Short mmCIF file of C-alpha atoms and ligand atoms in Angstrom, two decimals:
data_model
loop_
_atom_site.label_atom_id
_atom_site.label_comp_id
_atom_site.label_asym_id
_atom_site.label_seq_id
_atom_site.Cartn_x
_atom_site.Cartn_y
_atom_site.Cartn_z
CA MET A 16 -3.50 -8.78 -12.31
CA GLU A 17 -7.11 -7.76 -11.86
CA ILE A 18 -7.76 -4.15 -12.88
CA HIS A 19 -10.84 -2.27 -11.68
CA ILE A 20 -11.56 1.11 -13.24
CA VAL A 21 -13.90 2.94 -10.89
CA ALA A 22 -15.84 6.20 -11.09
CA ASP A 23 -14.36 7.87 -8.03
CA ALA A 24 -12.46 7.46 -4.77
CA ASP A 25 -15.52 6.26 -2.85
CA ALA A 26 -16.24 3.48 -5.33
CA GLY A 27 -12.57 2.45 -5.23
CA ALA A 28 -12.53 2.47 -1.43
CA LYS A 29 -15.44 0.03 -1.37
CA VAL A 30 -13.61 -2.44 -3.65
CA VAL A 31 -10.46 -2.26 -1.51
CA ALA A 32 -12.36 -2.35 1.79
CA ASP A 33 -14.17 -5.49 0.59
CA LEU A 34 -10.78 -7.19 0.21
CA PHE A 35 -9.76 -6.11 3.73
CA GLU A 36 -13.06 -7.21 5.21
CA ARG A 37 -12.81 -10.62 3.53
CA THR A 38 -9.22 -11.04 4.76
CA VAL A 39 -10.09 -10.05 8.33
CA ARG A 40 -13.18 -12.28 8.47
CA ASP A 41 -11.40 -15.28 6.90
CA ALA A 42 -8.60 -15.09 9.50
CA GLY A 43 -11.13 -14.99 12.36
CA ASP A 44 -9.73 -15.25 15.87
CA SER A 45 -6.23 -16.12 14.68
CA GLY A 46 -6.02 -12.58 13.31
CA ALA A 47 -5.05 -11.37 9.85
CA VAL A 48 -1.69 -9.77 9.22
CA LEU A 49 -2.43 -6.52 7.38
CA GLY A 50 0.08 -4.57 5.32
CA LEU A 51 -0.71 -0.87 5.68
CA ALA A 52 0.47 2.06 3.59
CA THR A 53 0.59 5.81 4.12
CA GLY A 54 0.14 8.67 1.64
CA SER A 55 -3.15 10.00 0.33
CA SER A 56 -4.17 6.99 -1.81
CA PRO A 57 -5.21 4.59 0.99
CA VAL A 58 -7.07 7.21 3.05
CA PRO A 59 -10.54 6.69 1.46
CA THR A 60 -10.15 2.94 2.14
CA TYR A 61 -9.26 3.61 5.78
CA THR A 62 -12.27 5.92 6.06
CA GLU A 63 -14.54 3.17 4.69
CA LEU A 64 -13.03 0.57 7.06
CA ILE A 65 -13.55 2.94 10.01
CA ARG A 66 -17.19 3.29 8.93
CA ARG A 67 -17.61 -0.48 8.71
CA HIS A 68 -16.06 -0.81 12.17
CA ARG A 69 -18.41 1.78 13.68
CA VAL A 70 -21.60 0.97 11.80
CA GLU A 71 -21.26 -2.72 10.93
CA GLY A 72 -19.10 -3.97 13.80
CA LEU A 73 -16.14 -5.06 11.66
CA SER A 74 -13.46 -5.83 14.24
CA PHE A 75 -9.70 -5.59 13.82
CA ALA A 76 -9.01 -6.60 17.44
CA ALA A 77 -7.23 -9.83 16.50
CA CYS A 78 -5.22 -8.28 13.63
CA ARG A 79 -1.60 -7.32 13.47
CA ALA A 80 -0.26 -4.82 10.96
CA PHE A 81 3.03 -3.82 9.37
CA LEU A 82 3.71 -0.50 7.68
CA LEU A 83 5.60 -0.36 4.40
CA ASP A 84 8.12 2.29 5.33
CA GLU A 85 9.22 5.13 7.57
CA TYR A 86 11.31 8.25 7.12
CA VAL A 87 14.80 8.15 8.62
CA GLY A 88 15.76 11.02 10.87
CA LEU A 89 12.43 12.35 12.10
CA PRO A 90 12.21 12.31 15.87
CA ALA A 91 9.90 9.57 17.24
CA GLY A 92 6.34 10.89 17.38
CA HIS A 93 6.93 13.58 14.72
CA GLU A 94 3.55 14.43 13.19
CA GLN A 95 4.76 13.64 9.66
CA SER A 96 6.19 10.27 10.64
CA TYR A 97 4.30 7.37 9.13
CA HIS A 98 3.96 5.95 12.65
CA ALA A 99 1.86 9.03 13.49
CA PHE A 100 0.05 9.15 10.12
CA ILE A 101 -1.37 5.64 10.36
CA ARG A 102 -2.55 6.23 13.93
CA GLU A 103 -4.31 9.45 12.99
CA ASN A 104 -5.93 8.08 9.82
CA PHE A 105 -6.81 4.52 10.86
CA VAL A 106 -5.41 2.86 13.96
CA SER A 107 -6.79 5.21 16.62
CA LYS A 108 -10.28 4.96 15.09
CA VAL A 109 -10.71 1.16 15.04
CA ASP A 110 -10.13 -1.54 17.66
CA ILE A 111 -6.73 -2.84 16.56
CA GLU A 112 -4.21 -2.84 19.44
CA ASP A 113 -1.77 0.05 19.07
CA ALA A 114 1.13 -2.25 19.96
CA SER A 115 0.13 -4.63 17.15
CA VAL A 116 0.77 -1.96 14.51
CA ILE A 117 4.45 -2.14 13.72
CA SER A 118 6.61 0.16 11.63
CA PRO A 119 10.34 0.57 11.10
CA ASN A 120 11.97 2.80 13.71
CA GLY A 121 13.26 5.72 11.68
CA ALA A 122 15.06 7.10 14.73
CA ALA A 123 17.12 3.92 15.27
CA THR A 124 20.82 4.54 15.87
CA ASP A 125 21.63 1.85 13.29
CA PRO A 126 18.97 2.18 10.54
CA ALA A 127 20.51 -0.62 8.42
CA ALA A 128 20.26 -3.10 11.31
CA GLU A 129 16.73 -1.86 12.06
CA ALA A 130 15.75 -2.52 8.43
CA ALA A 131 17.06 -6.10 8.48
CA GLU A 132 15.36 -6.74 11.81
CA TYR A 133 12.07 -5.34 10.46
CA ASP A 134 12.19 -7.70 7.48
CA ARG A 135 12.75 -10.60 9.87
CA ARG A 136 9.79 -9.57 12.05
CA ILE A 137 7.42 -9.67 9.08
CA SER A 138 8.52 -13.24 8.24
CA GLU A 139 8.31 -14.24 11.90
CA ALA A 140 4.67 -13.04 11.98
CA GLY A 141 3.95 -15.46 9.14
CA GLY A 142 3.98 -12.86 6.37
CA VAL A 143 1.37 -10.34 5.29
CA ASP A 144 -2.10 -11.59 4.26
CA LEU A 145 -3.18 -8.44 2.40
CA GLN A 146 -0.94 -5.52 1.48
CA ILE A 147 -2.35 -2.19 0.33
CA LEU A 148 -0.12 -0.05 -1.88
CA GLY A 149 -0.15 3.38 -3.47
CA ILE A 150 2.11 4.16 -6.41
CA GLY A 151 4.43 7.12 -6.92
CA SER A 152 4.21 9.20 -10.09
CA ASN A 153 7.66 7.73 -10.89
CA GLY A 154 6.41 4.15 -10.45
CA HIS A 155 7.76 3.55 -6.97
CA ILE A 156 5.96 1.33 -4.47
CA ALA A 157 6.77 1.96 -0.83
CA PHE A 158 10.07 3.86 -1.24
CA ASN A 159 11.47 1.52 -3.86
CA GLU A 160 12.55 4.21 -6.26
CA PRO A 161 13.44 3.57 -9.94
CA GLY A 162 16.61 1.49 -10.04
CA SER A 163 15.65 -0.63 -7.02
CA SER A 164 16.48 -4.31 -7.29
CA LEU A 165 13.35 -6.26 -8.06
CA ALA A 166 14.48 -8.74 -5.36
CA SER A 167 15.30 -6.06 -2.76
CA ARG A 168 14.65 -6.58 0.96
CA THR A 169 13.84 -4.01 3.64
CA ARG A 170 16.70 -1.51 3.68
CA VAL A 171 17.70 2.13 3.93
CA VAL A 172 16.95 3.98 0.69
CA GLY A 173 17.58 7.49 -0.62
CA LEU A 174 14.54 9.33 -1.98
CA THR A 175 14.53 10.76 -5.51
CA ARG A 176 14.12 14.48 -6.12
CA SER A 177 10.66 13.83 -7.58
CA THR A 178 9.52 11.95 -4.45
CA ILE A 179 10.86 14.69 -2.20
CA ALA A 180 8.96 17.25 -4.33
CA ASP A 181 5.77 15.12 -4.22
CA ASN A 182 5.98 14.78 -0.41
CA ALA A 183 6.88 18.41 0.26
CA ARG A 184 3.15 19.21 0.48
CA TYR A 185 3.11 17.63 3.93
CA PHE A 186 6.02 19.73 5.26
CA ASP A 187 6.57 23.46 5.82
CA SER A 188 9.27 23.54 3.15
CA PRO A 189 10.93 21.06 0.72
CA ALA A 190 14.11 21.37 2.81
CA ASP A 191 12.27 19.74 5.75
CA VAL A 192 11.42 16.53 3.82
CA PRO A 193 13.65 13.68 5.00
CA VAL A 194 15.87 12.39 2.20
CA ARG A 195 16.18 8.79 3.42
CA ALA A 196 13.75 6.13 4.53
CA ILE A 197 13.62 2.54 5.71
CA SER A 198 11.47 0.75 3.12
CA GLN A 199 10.26 -2.77 2.64
CA GLY A 200 11.96 -4.09 -0.48
CA LEU A 201 10.21 -5.25 -3.64
CA GLY A 202 11.09 -8.85 -2.76
CA THR A 203 9.61 -8.35 0.71
CA ILE A 204 6.37 -6.86 -0.66
CA LEU A 205 5.99 -9.72 -3.16
CA GLU A 206 5.79 -12.18 -0.25
CA ALA A 207 2.39 -10.78 0.78
CA ARG A 208 -0.30 -13.32 -0.08
CA ARG A 209 -2.55 -10.74 -1.73
CA ILE A 210 -1.78 -7.19 -2.87
CA VAL A 211 -4.11 -4.33 -3.73
CA LEU A 212 -2.78 -1.15 -5.33
CA THR A 213 -4.90 1.97 -5.54
CA ALA A 214 -4.29 5.17 -7.51
CA SER A 215 -6.23 8.21 -8.61
CA GLY A 216 -5.62 11.27 -10.74
CA GLU A 217 -3.87 11.99 -14.01
CA GLY A 218 -0.51 12.38 -12.30
CA LYS A 219 -0.46 8.61 -11.78
CA ALA A 220 -1.59 7.66 -15.31
CA ALA A 221 1.88 7.01 -16.77
CA ALA A 222 2.94 4.92 -13.76
CA VAL A 223 -0.31 2.92 -13.84
CA ALA A 224 0.12 2.20 -17.57
CA GLN A 225 3.64 0.91 -16.91
CA LEU A 226 2.49 -1.09 -13.88
CA ALA A 227 -0.13 -2.97 -15.87
CA GLU A 228 1.23 -3.00 -19.40
CA GLY A 229 4.92 -2.03 -19.37
CA ALA A 230 7.92 -4.32 -19.48
CA ILE A 231 9.08 -5.56 -16.07
CA SER A 232 11.99 -3.33 -15.19
CA ALA A 233 13.72 -1.55 -12.34
CA ARG A 234 12.97 1.66 -14.29
CA TRP A 235 9.34 1.33 -13.11
CA PRO A 236 9.55 -0.66 -9.86
CA ALA A 237 5.79 -1.32 -9.62
CA THR A 238 6.03 -3.48 -12.78
CA VAL A 239 7.41 -6.27 -10.56
CA LEU A 240 3.80 -6.77 -9.36
CA GLN A 241 3.11 -8.43 -12.73
CA THR A 242 4.99 -11.46 -11.35
CA HIS A 243 2.67 -11.83 -8.32
CA PRO A 244 -0.33 -14.16 -8.71
CA ALA A 245 -2.89 -12.17 -6.68
CA VAL A 246 -2.77 -8.44 -7.38
CA THR A 247 -5.82 -6.19 -7.62
CA VAL A 248 -5.40 -2.68 -9.07
CA VAL A 249 -8.12 -0.12 -8.36
CA VAL A 250 -7.88 3.11 -10.36
CA ASP A 251 -10.15 6.00 -11.26
CA GLU A 252 -10.74 7.10 -14.85
CA ALA A 253 -7.96 9.71 -14.76
CA ALA A 254 -5.35 7.27 -13.45
CA ALA A 255 -6.55 4.71 -16.03
CA SER A 256 -6.38 7.19 -18.92
CA GLN A 257 -3.14 5.81 -20.44
CA LEU A 258 -4.10 2.12 -20.23
CA GLU A 259 -4.21 0.73 -23.76
CA LEU A 260 -6.36 -2.22 -22.68
CA ALA A 261 -8.85 -0.27 -20.56
CA ASP A 262 -11.84 -1.52 -22.56
CA TYR A 263 -10.75 -5.11 -22.07
CA TYR A 264 -10.38 -4.63 -18.30
CA ARG A 265 -13.90 -3.18 -18.09
CA HIS A 266 -15.30 -5.99 -20.20
CA SER A 267 -13.52 -8.77 -18.31
CA ARG A 268 -14.52 -7.39 -14.88
CA ALA A 269 -18.13 -7.48 -16.02
CA LEU A 270 -17.73 -11.11 -17.19
CA GLU A 271 -15.87 -12.20 -14.05
CA SER A 272 -17.95 -10.40 -11.48
CA ASP A 273 -19.27 -13.66 -10.06
CA ILE A 274 -15.85 -15.31 -9.65
CA PRO A 275 -14.89 -15.53 -5.96
CA LEU A 276 -12.11 -13.22 -4.78
CA SER A 277 -9.99 -16.20 -3.78
CA THR A 278 -9.39 -17.03 -7.46
CA ASP A 279 -5.87 -15.94 -8.37
CA ARG A 280 -5.29 -14.38 -11.73
P1 PGA B 21 0.13 9.23 -2.60
O1 PGA B 21 1.58 8.59 -2.63
O2 PGA B 21 -0.79 8.11 -2.20
O3 PGA B 21 0.20 10.29 -1.55
O4 PGA B 21 -0.15 9.74 -3.95
C1 PGA B 21 1.75 7.32 -3.15
C2 PGA B 21 3.21 6.95 -3.15
O5 PGA B 21 4.07 7.84 -3.32
O6 PGA B 21 3.51 5.76 -3.00
#
């Protein structure tokens, strides 16, 4: 796990955008498969990628993308659906084909079958080249809440009270927040070839400390990322504030700054 402690969201977005740019350029005309996330954490990265598209000509035209998750029960096209969120914050502002950006259908009549089919589609596309993740204050990644199997596949999940409270800011009232979602499983996410997780703010500090330094456990689902060979974690000072080894991470990043990104660690 490679941990970058950055000054602010803009500095973090540059680190993460560099990984996306490298992935997109390396794939060339065959097109990278991008793993996209919703929530506030990835937004500065999307903003930086939109800038690179507009100003530097970075093209996503050959890419395909899969979202991590989708609420169950919102009507298709609902403004708080993740399908709509990713279009508003990224997809509509770059040159990726709309039809190449795929998410679970939260309005499916059989959500369990939709989840299994979604998992299959990701494999059929050859798997995800680079997956961006946020982290919940309770340590979830995607909607893999505490207690999720570390080998879980895409499935229908119930949201915890804390996640519903965290997400209520996007809805008129907490009662409007959907209580179920279709989420890629932890086992599904681990199949991405490279993973980058980004977090900011003190509210994420406990989860980030567990992610990087806690015991691997379903209690903190993000700890499963310790078993993946190519994970980059990008956090601001507040989110890094409970890391016991913060000085070591700073020191080792300085020493390793000339090692190519393709080196797994
Ligand atoms: P946030 O959510 O990026 O909006 O903080 C992250 C998450 O819950 O996974």
